[in-house]
mmCIF file of C-alpha atoms in Angstrom:
data_model
loop_
_atom_site.group_PDB
_atom_site.id
_atom_site.type_symbol
_atom_site.label_atom_id
_atom_site.label_comp_id
_atom_site.label_asym_id
_atom_site.label_seq_id
_atom_site.Cartn_x
_atom_site.Cartn_y
_atom_site.Cartn_z
ATOM 1 C CA GLU A 1 -16.384 6.186 6.880
ATOM 2 C CA PRO A 2 -15.897 4.440 10.224
ATOM 3 C CA GLU A 3 -13.574 1.469 10.155
ATOM 4 C CA VAL A 4 -12.218 -1.267 12.357
ATOM 5 C CA THR A 5 -8.549 -0.840 13.187
ATOM 6 C CA GLN A 6 -6.062 -3.417 14.447
ATOM 7 C CA THR A 7 -2.618 -3.214 15.995
ATOM 8 C CA PRO A 8 0.036 -4.315 15.448
ATOM 9 C CA SER A 9 -0.077 -5.118 11.750
ATOM 10 C CA HIS A 10 2.668 -7.710 12.189
ATOM 11 C CA GLN A 11 3.996 -9.493 15.268
ATOM 12 C CA VAL A 12 6.787 -12.000 15.610
ATOM 13 C CA THR A 13 7.068 -13.922 18.863
ATOM 14 C CA GLN A 14 8.807 -16.919 20.341
ATOM 15 C CA MET A 15 6.904 -20.095 21.088
ATOM 16 C CA GLY A 16 5.550 -20.061 24.621
ATOM 17 C CA GLN A 17 5.313 -16.275 24.832
ATOM 18 C CA GLU A 18 2.107 -14.380 25.463
ATOM 19 C CA VAL A 19 0.747 -12.064 22.796
ATOM 20 C CA ILE A 20 -2.060 -9.532 22.860
ATOM 21 C CA LEU A 21 -3.691 -8.465 19.651
ATOM 22 C CA ARG A 22 -5.646 -5.243 19.748
ATOM 23 C CA CYS A 23 -8.668 -4.036 17.866
ATOM 24 C CA VAL A 24 -10.759 -0.873 17.928
ATOM 25 C CA PRO A 25 -14.234 -1.740 16.614
ATOM 26 C CA ILE A 26 -16.607 0.768 15.050
ATOM 27 C CA SER A 27 -17.861 2.930 17.872
ATOM 28 C CA ASN A 28 -21.616 2.219 17.832
ATOM 29 C CA HIS A 29 -21.245 -1.515 17.281
ATOM 30 C CA LEU A 30 -22.178 -3.947 20.018
ATOM 31 C CA TYR A 31 -20.985 -7.304 18.694
ATOM 32 C CA PHE A 32 -17.348 -8.182 18.289
ATOM 33 C CA TYR A 33 -15.571 -11.112 16.690
ATOM 34 C CA TRP A 34 -12.177 -12.642 16.121
ATOM 35 C CA TYR A 35 -11.352 -14.817 13.148
ATOM 36 C CA ARG A 36 -8.085 -16.256 11.942
ATOM 37 C CA GLN A 37 -6.686 -17.432 8.657
ATOM 38 C CA ILE A 38 -3.773 -19.824 8.586
ATOM 39 C CA LEU A 39 -1.817 -19.341 5.371
ATOM 40 C CA GLY A 40 -3.578 -21.070 2.500
ATOM 41 C CA GLN A 41 -6.581 -22.091 4.574
ATOM 42 C CA LYS A 42 -10.078 -20.817 5.240
ATOM 43 C CA VAL A 43 -10.935 -17.872 7.410
ATOM 44 C CA GLU A 44 -12.076 -19.524 10.662
ATOM 45 C CA PHE A 45 -14.315 -18.150 13.370
ATOM 46 C CA LEU A 46 -12.748 -18.013 16.828
ATOM 47 C CA VAL A 47 -15.107 -16.157 19.144
ATOM 48 C CA SER A 48 -17.969 -13.710 19.375
ATOM 49 C CA PHE A 49 -18.433 -11.235 22.225
ATOM 50 C CA TYR A 50 -21.411 -9.211 23.383
ATOM 51 C CA ASN A 51 -22.264 -7.345 26.551
ATOM 52 C CA ASN A 52 -18.881 -8.200 28.057
ATOM 53 C CA GLU A 53 -19.374 -11.902 27.611
ATOM 54 C CA ILE A 54 -18.399 -14.545 25.127
ATOM 55 C CA SER A 55 -21.557 -15.478 23.234
ATOM 56 C CA GLU A 56 -20.084 -18.203 21.052
ATOM 57 C CA LYS A 57 -16.690 -19.797 20.565
ATOM 58 C CA SER A 58 -15.239 -22.407 18.276
ATOM 59 C CA GLU A 59 -13.299 -25.507 19.235
ATOM 60 C CA ILE A 60 -10.131 -23.629 18.297
ATOM 61 C CA PHE A 61 -10.733 -21.134 21.108
ATOM 62 C CA ASP A 62 -9.326 -23.195 23.964
ATOM 63 C CA ASP A 63 -8.008 -22.149 27.366
ATOM 64 C CA GLN A 64 -4.952 -20.548 25.773
ATOM 65 C CA PHE A 65 -7.156 -17.850 24.281
ATOM 66 C CA SER A 66 -9.036 -15.065 26.010
ATOM 67 C CA VAL A 67 -10.823 -11.910 24.945
ATOM 68 C CA GLU A 68 -11.500 -8.691 26.751
ATOM 69 C CA ARG A 69 -13.014 -5.296 26.215
ATOM 70 C CA PRO A 70 -11.032 -3.444 28.872
ATOM 71 C CA ASP A 71 -12.082 0.156 28.343
ATOM 72 C CA GLY A 72 -15.178 0.384 26.165
ATOM 73 C CA SER A 73 -13.250 0.985 22.967
ATOM 74 C CA ASN A 74 -10.542 -1.652 22.626
ATOM 75 C CA PHE A 75 -11.233 -5.325 22.055
ATOM 76 C CA THR A 76 -8.287 -7.632 22.655
ATOM 77 C CA LEU A 77 -7.370 -11.216 21.927
ATOM 78 C CA LYS A 78 -4.758 -12.765 24.201
ATOM 79 C CA ILE A 79 -2.891 -15.954 23.491
ATOM 80 C CA ARG A 80 -1.247 -17.039 26.750
ATOM 81 C CA SER A 81 1.414 -19.412 25.497
ATOM 82 C CA THR A 82 1.817 -19.308 21.764
ATOM 83 C CA LYS A 83 2.390 -22.411 19.671
ATOM 84 C CA LEU A 84 3.854 -22.689 16.201
ATOM 85 C CA GLU A 85 0.408 -23.525 14.853
ATOM 86 C CA ASP A 86 -0.943 -20.184 16.108
ATOM 87 C CA SER A 87 0.898 -18.489 13.255
ATOM 88 C CA ALA A 88 -1.868 -16.919 11.188
ATOM 89 C CA MET A 89 -3.554 -13.708 10.165
ATOM 90 C CA TYR A 90 -6.000 -12.642 12.887
ATOM 91 C CA PHE A 91 -8.986 -10.534 11.901
ATOM 92 C CA CYS A 92 -11.171 -8.542 14.233
ATOM 93 C CA ALA A 93 -14.725 -7.705 13.167
ATOM 94 C CA SER A 94 -17.665 -5.808 14.579
ATOM 95 C CA GLY A 95 -21.357 -5.439 13.853
ATOM 96 C CA GLN A 96 -24.479 -3.754 15.123
ATOM 97 C CA GLY A 97 -26.529 -6.922 15.512
ATOM 98 C CA THR A 98 -26.738 -10.625 14.890
ATOM 99 C CA TYR A 99 -29.592 -10.710 12.423
ATOM 100 C CA LEU A 100 -28.622 -12.953 9.556
ATOM 101 C CA GLN A 101 -28.555 -10.048 7.083
ATOM 102 C CA GLU A 102 -26.368 -7.799 9.214
ATOM 103 C CA THR A 103 -23.047 -6.746 7.734
ATOM 104 C CA GLN A 104 -19.913 -7.492 9.658
ATOM 105 C CA TYR A 105 -17.022 -5.062 9.281
ATOM 106 C CA PHE A 106 -13.482 -6.360 9.340
ATOM 107 C CA GLY A 107 -10.168 -4.853 10.306
ATOM 108 C CA PRO A 108 -7.023 -5.202 8.177
ATOM 109 C CA GLY A 109 -5.674 -8.028 10.295
ATOM 110 C CA THR A 110 -2.615 -8.778 12.411
ATOM 111 C CA ARG A 111 -0.140 -11.225 10.957
ATOM 112 C CA LEU A 112 1.264 -13.316 13.804
ATOM 113 C CA LEU A 113 4.376 -15.408 13.313
ATOM 114 C CA VAL A 114 5.410 -17.788 16.077
ATOM 115 C CA LEU A 115 9.005 -19.029 15.902
ATOM 116 C CA GLY B 1 -22.771 -28.161 10.365
ATOM 117 C CA ASN B 2 -22.649 -25.133 8.118
ATOM 118 C CA SER B 3 -20.035 -25.013 5.371
ATOM 119 C CA VAL B 4 -19.067 -23.121 2.224
ATOM 120 C CA THR B 5 -17.184 -24.495 -0.752
ATOM 121 C CA GLN B 6 -15.575 -22.238 -3.331
ATOM 122 C CA MET B 7 -13.997 -23.113 -6.617
ATOM 123 C CA GLU B 8 -10.299 -23.780 -6.500
ATOM 124 C CA GLY B 9 -8.038 -20.970 -7.534
ATOM 125 C CA PRO B 10 -6.076 -19.123 -8.532
ATOM 126 C CA VAL B 11 -8.031 -17.650 -11.407
ATOM 127 C CA THR B 12 -6.105 -15.670 -14.013
ATOM 128 C CA LEU B 13 -7.960 -13.585 -16.585
ATOM 129 C CA SER B 14 -7.269 -10.916 -19.137
ATOM 130 C CA GLU B 15 -8.847 -7.515 -18.714
ATOM 131 C CA GLU B 16 -12.465 -7.356 -19.954
ATOM 132 C CA ALA B 17 -12.933 -11.126 -19.612
ATOM 133 C CA PHE B 18 -16.017 -12.628 -17.973
ATOM 134 C CA LEU B 19 -15.595 -13.834 -14.405
ATOM 135 C CA THR B 20 -17.391 -16.591 -12.553
ATOM 136 C CA ILE B 21 -16.355 -17.826 -9.124
ATOM 137 C CA ASN B 22 -18.469 -20.719 -7.949
ATOM 138 C CA CYS B 23 -19.742 -20.992 -4.390
ATOM 139 C CA THR B 24 -21.995 -23.642 -2.879
ATOM 140 C CA TYR B 25 -23.117 -23.987 0.689
ATOM 141 C CA THR B 26 -24.591 -26.294 3.294
ATOM 142 C CA ALA B 27 -26.534 -24.678 6.082
ATOM 143 C CA THR B 28 -29.284 -25.055 8.634
ATOM 144 C CA GLY B 29 -32.441 -23.271 7.566
ATOM 145 C CA TYR B 30 -32.178 -20.221 5.360
ATOM 146 C CA PRO B 31 -28.820 -18.499 5.648
ATOM 147 C CA SER B 32 -27.782 -15.075 4.467
ATOM 148 C CA LEU B 33 -25.003 -15.193 1.887
ATOM 149 C CA PHE B 34 -22.108 -12.807 1.392
ATOM 150 C CA TRP B 35 -19.157 -12.166 -0.850
ATOM 151 C CA TYR B 36 -16.203 -10.448 0.746
ATOM 152 C CA VAL B 37 -13.122 -9.167 -1.102
ATOM 153 C CA GLN B 38 -9.613 -8.710 0.219
ATOM 154 C CA TYR B 39 -7.322 -6.412 -1.744
ATOM 155 C CA PRO B 40 -3.575 -6.774 -1.200
ATOM 156 C CA GLY B 41 -2.566 -5.508 2.225
ATOM 157 C CA GLU B 42 -6.119 -4.744 3.309
ATOM 158 C CA GLY B 43 -8.840 -6.365 5.383
ATOM 159 C CA LEU B 44 -11.994 -8.116 4.260
ATOM 160 C CA GLN B 45 -14.559 -5.800 2.693
ATOM 161 C CA LEU B 46 -18.162 -6.672 2.013
ATOM 162 C CA LEU B 47 -18.703 -6.816 -1.736
ATOM 163 C CA LEU B 48 -22.354 -7.871 -1.858
ATOM 164 C CA LYS B 49 -24.936 -9.906 -0.025
ATOM 165 C CA ALA B 50 -28.296 -11.637 -0.453
ATOM 166 C CA THR B 51 -30.622 -12.560 2.352
ATOM 167 C CA LYS B 52 -33.283 -14.762 0.808
ATOM 168 C CA ALA B 53 -33.854 -17.124 -2.085
ATOM 169 C CA ASP B 54 -33.752 -15.548 -5.565
ATOM 170 C CA ASP B 55 -32.304 -12.299 -4.214
ATOM 171 C CA LYS B 56 -29.562 -10.828 -6.358
ATOM 172 C CA GLY B 57 -26.773 -8.927 -4.666
ATOM 173 C CA SER B 58 -24.808 -6.486 -6.789
ATOM 174 C CA ASN B 59 -22.013 -3.967 -6.370
ATOM 175 C CA LYS B 60 -19.234 -2.514 -8.544
ATOM 176 C CA GLY B 61 -20.385 -4.587 -11.534
ATOM 177 C CA PHE B 62 -20.308 -7.842 -9.562
ATOM 178 C CA GLU B 63 -23.477 -9.892 -9.131
ATOM 179 C CA ALA B 64 -24.507 -13.045 -7.314
ATOM 180 C CA THR B 65 -27.919 -14.697 -7.097
ATOM 181 C CA TYR B 66 -29.072 -16.734 -4.095
ATOM 182 C CA ARG B 67 -30.146 -20.072 -5.557
ATOM 183 C CA LYS B 68 -31.821 -22.182 -2.910
ATOM 184 C CA GLU B 69 -32.560 -25.094 -5.245
ATOM 185 C CA THR B 70 -28.872 -25.542 -6.038
ATOM 186 C CA THR B 71 -27.567 -24.104 -2.725
ATOM 187 C CA SER B 72 -25.307 -21.792 -4.689
ATOM 188 C CA PHE B 73 -24.223 -18.149 -4.726
ATOM 189 C CA HIS B 74 -21.881 -17.819 -7.693
ATOM 190 C CA LEU B 75 -20.089 -14.517 -8.212
ATOM 191 C CA GLU B 76 -20.057 -13.031 -11.712
ATOM 192 C CA LYS B 77 -18.746 -9.969 -13.460
ATOM 193 C CA GLY B 78 -19.135 -9.265 -17.122
ATOM 194 C CA SER B 79 -15.859 -7.427 -17.704
ATOM 195 C CA VAL B 80 -13.069 -7.569 -15.142
ATOM 196 C CA GLN B 81 -10.433 -4.890 -14.632
ATOM 197 C CA VAL B 82 -6.876 -5.090 -13.359
ATOM 198 C CA SER B 83 -8.102 -3.361 -10.196
ATOM 199 C CA ASP B 84 -10.357 -6.374 -9.462
ATOM 200 C CA SER B 85 -7.288 -8.474 -8.659
ATOM 201 C CA ALA B 86 -7.889 -9.641 -5.097
ATOM 202 C CA VAL B 87 -8.962 -12.609 -3.002
ATOM 203 C CA TYR B 88 -12.704 -13.298 -3.001
ATOM 204 C CA PHE B 89 -14.435 -15.061 -0.112
ATOM 205 C CA CYS B 90 -17.910 -16.526 -0.109
ATOM 206 C CA ALA B 91 -19.497 -16.672 3.342
ATOM 207 C CA LEU B 92 -22.760 -17.423 5.076
ATOM 208 C CA ARG B 93 -24.474 -16.625 8.313
ATOM 209 C CA ALA B 94 -27.013 -19.130 9.560
ATOM 210 C CA ARG B 95 -28.803 -20.090 12.696
ATOM 211 C CA ASN B 96 -27.283 -22.885 14.696
ATOM 212 C CA ALA B 97 -29.077 -26.148 15.425
ATOM 213 C CA GLY B 98 -30.791 -24.493 18.366
ATOM 214 C CA GLY B 99 -32.269 -21.818 16.135
ATOM 215 C CA THR B 100 -30.170 -18.906 17.355
ATOM 216 C CA SER B 101 -27.520 -16.811 15.690
ATOM 217 C CA TYR B 102 -24.666 -15.092 17.455
ATOM 218 C CA GLY B 103 -23.514 -13.560 14.225
ATOM 219 C CA LYS B 104 -20.570 -15.682 13.203
ATOM 220 C CA LEU B 105 -19.696 -16.005 9.548
ATOM 221 C CA THR B 106 -18.655 -19.273 7.936
ATOM 222 C CA PHE B 107 -16.220 -18.740 5.075
ATOM 223 C CA GLY B 108 -15.115 -20.588 2.007
ATOM 224 C CA GLN B 109 -11.420 -21.010 1.334
ATOM 225 C CA GLY B 110 -11.081 -17.903 -0.832
ATOM 226 C CA THR B 111 -10.292 -17.600 -4.529
ATOM 227 C CA ILE B 112 -7.331 -15.580 -5.741
ATOM 228 C CA LEU B 113 -8.157 -13.575 -8.853
ATOM 229 C CA THR B 114 -5.415 -12.035 -10.979
ATOM 230 C CA VAL B 115 -6.366 -9.855 -13.923
ATOM 231 C CA HIS B 116 -3.718 -9.020 -16.532
ATOM 232 C CA PRO B 117 -3.850 -5.965 -18.802
#
């Protein structure tokens, strides 16, 4: 069964450093998402991406964040200058459409720790 | 805005006990409702979903009924197993105030379930 994959599974970085989190969505999906979950808190939506453009973003997704689909298979989330509060589990997801009943498929997550 | 509220956890049960995890929501219009499960070390997996009022989603012995009158989507299982130990997330997808949907899910805070033999 096709699945969403994410690398790395864990990343430790120093505050102020740039990190890139990578995702390979399911191959025939067109819609891509990033979510994050700070320890003990809700899973929060960050951004959705379609047709090489951001279609929706949350207030969390400020200028420090960017997304890219550089080669037609990978989908990346970049944090330019990490802060302590960026420490979280980051989930990538993909889906075939945006109808309300569509299923979204999630990767296993990248646990980011900012020191 | 849209929101989901789940019962506080953690929930600890003995094997074969009855499980209920409460979920209520606030949303624009008529959302679709989902339960996702996260097993230790894994990502979020869709457990079941319901897309309109009175629909019942079911999978692996779990059930949830979309109750529009009470804006609820409680998860139930008649007899839990040790292998059901996981974190359970209630979520919705709804149109925004402008009537469009870009697909984002809104999640509850998750409920940790531990089942003992």
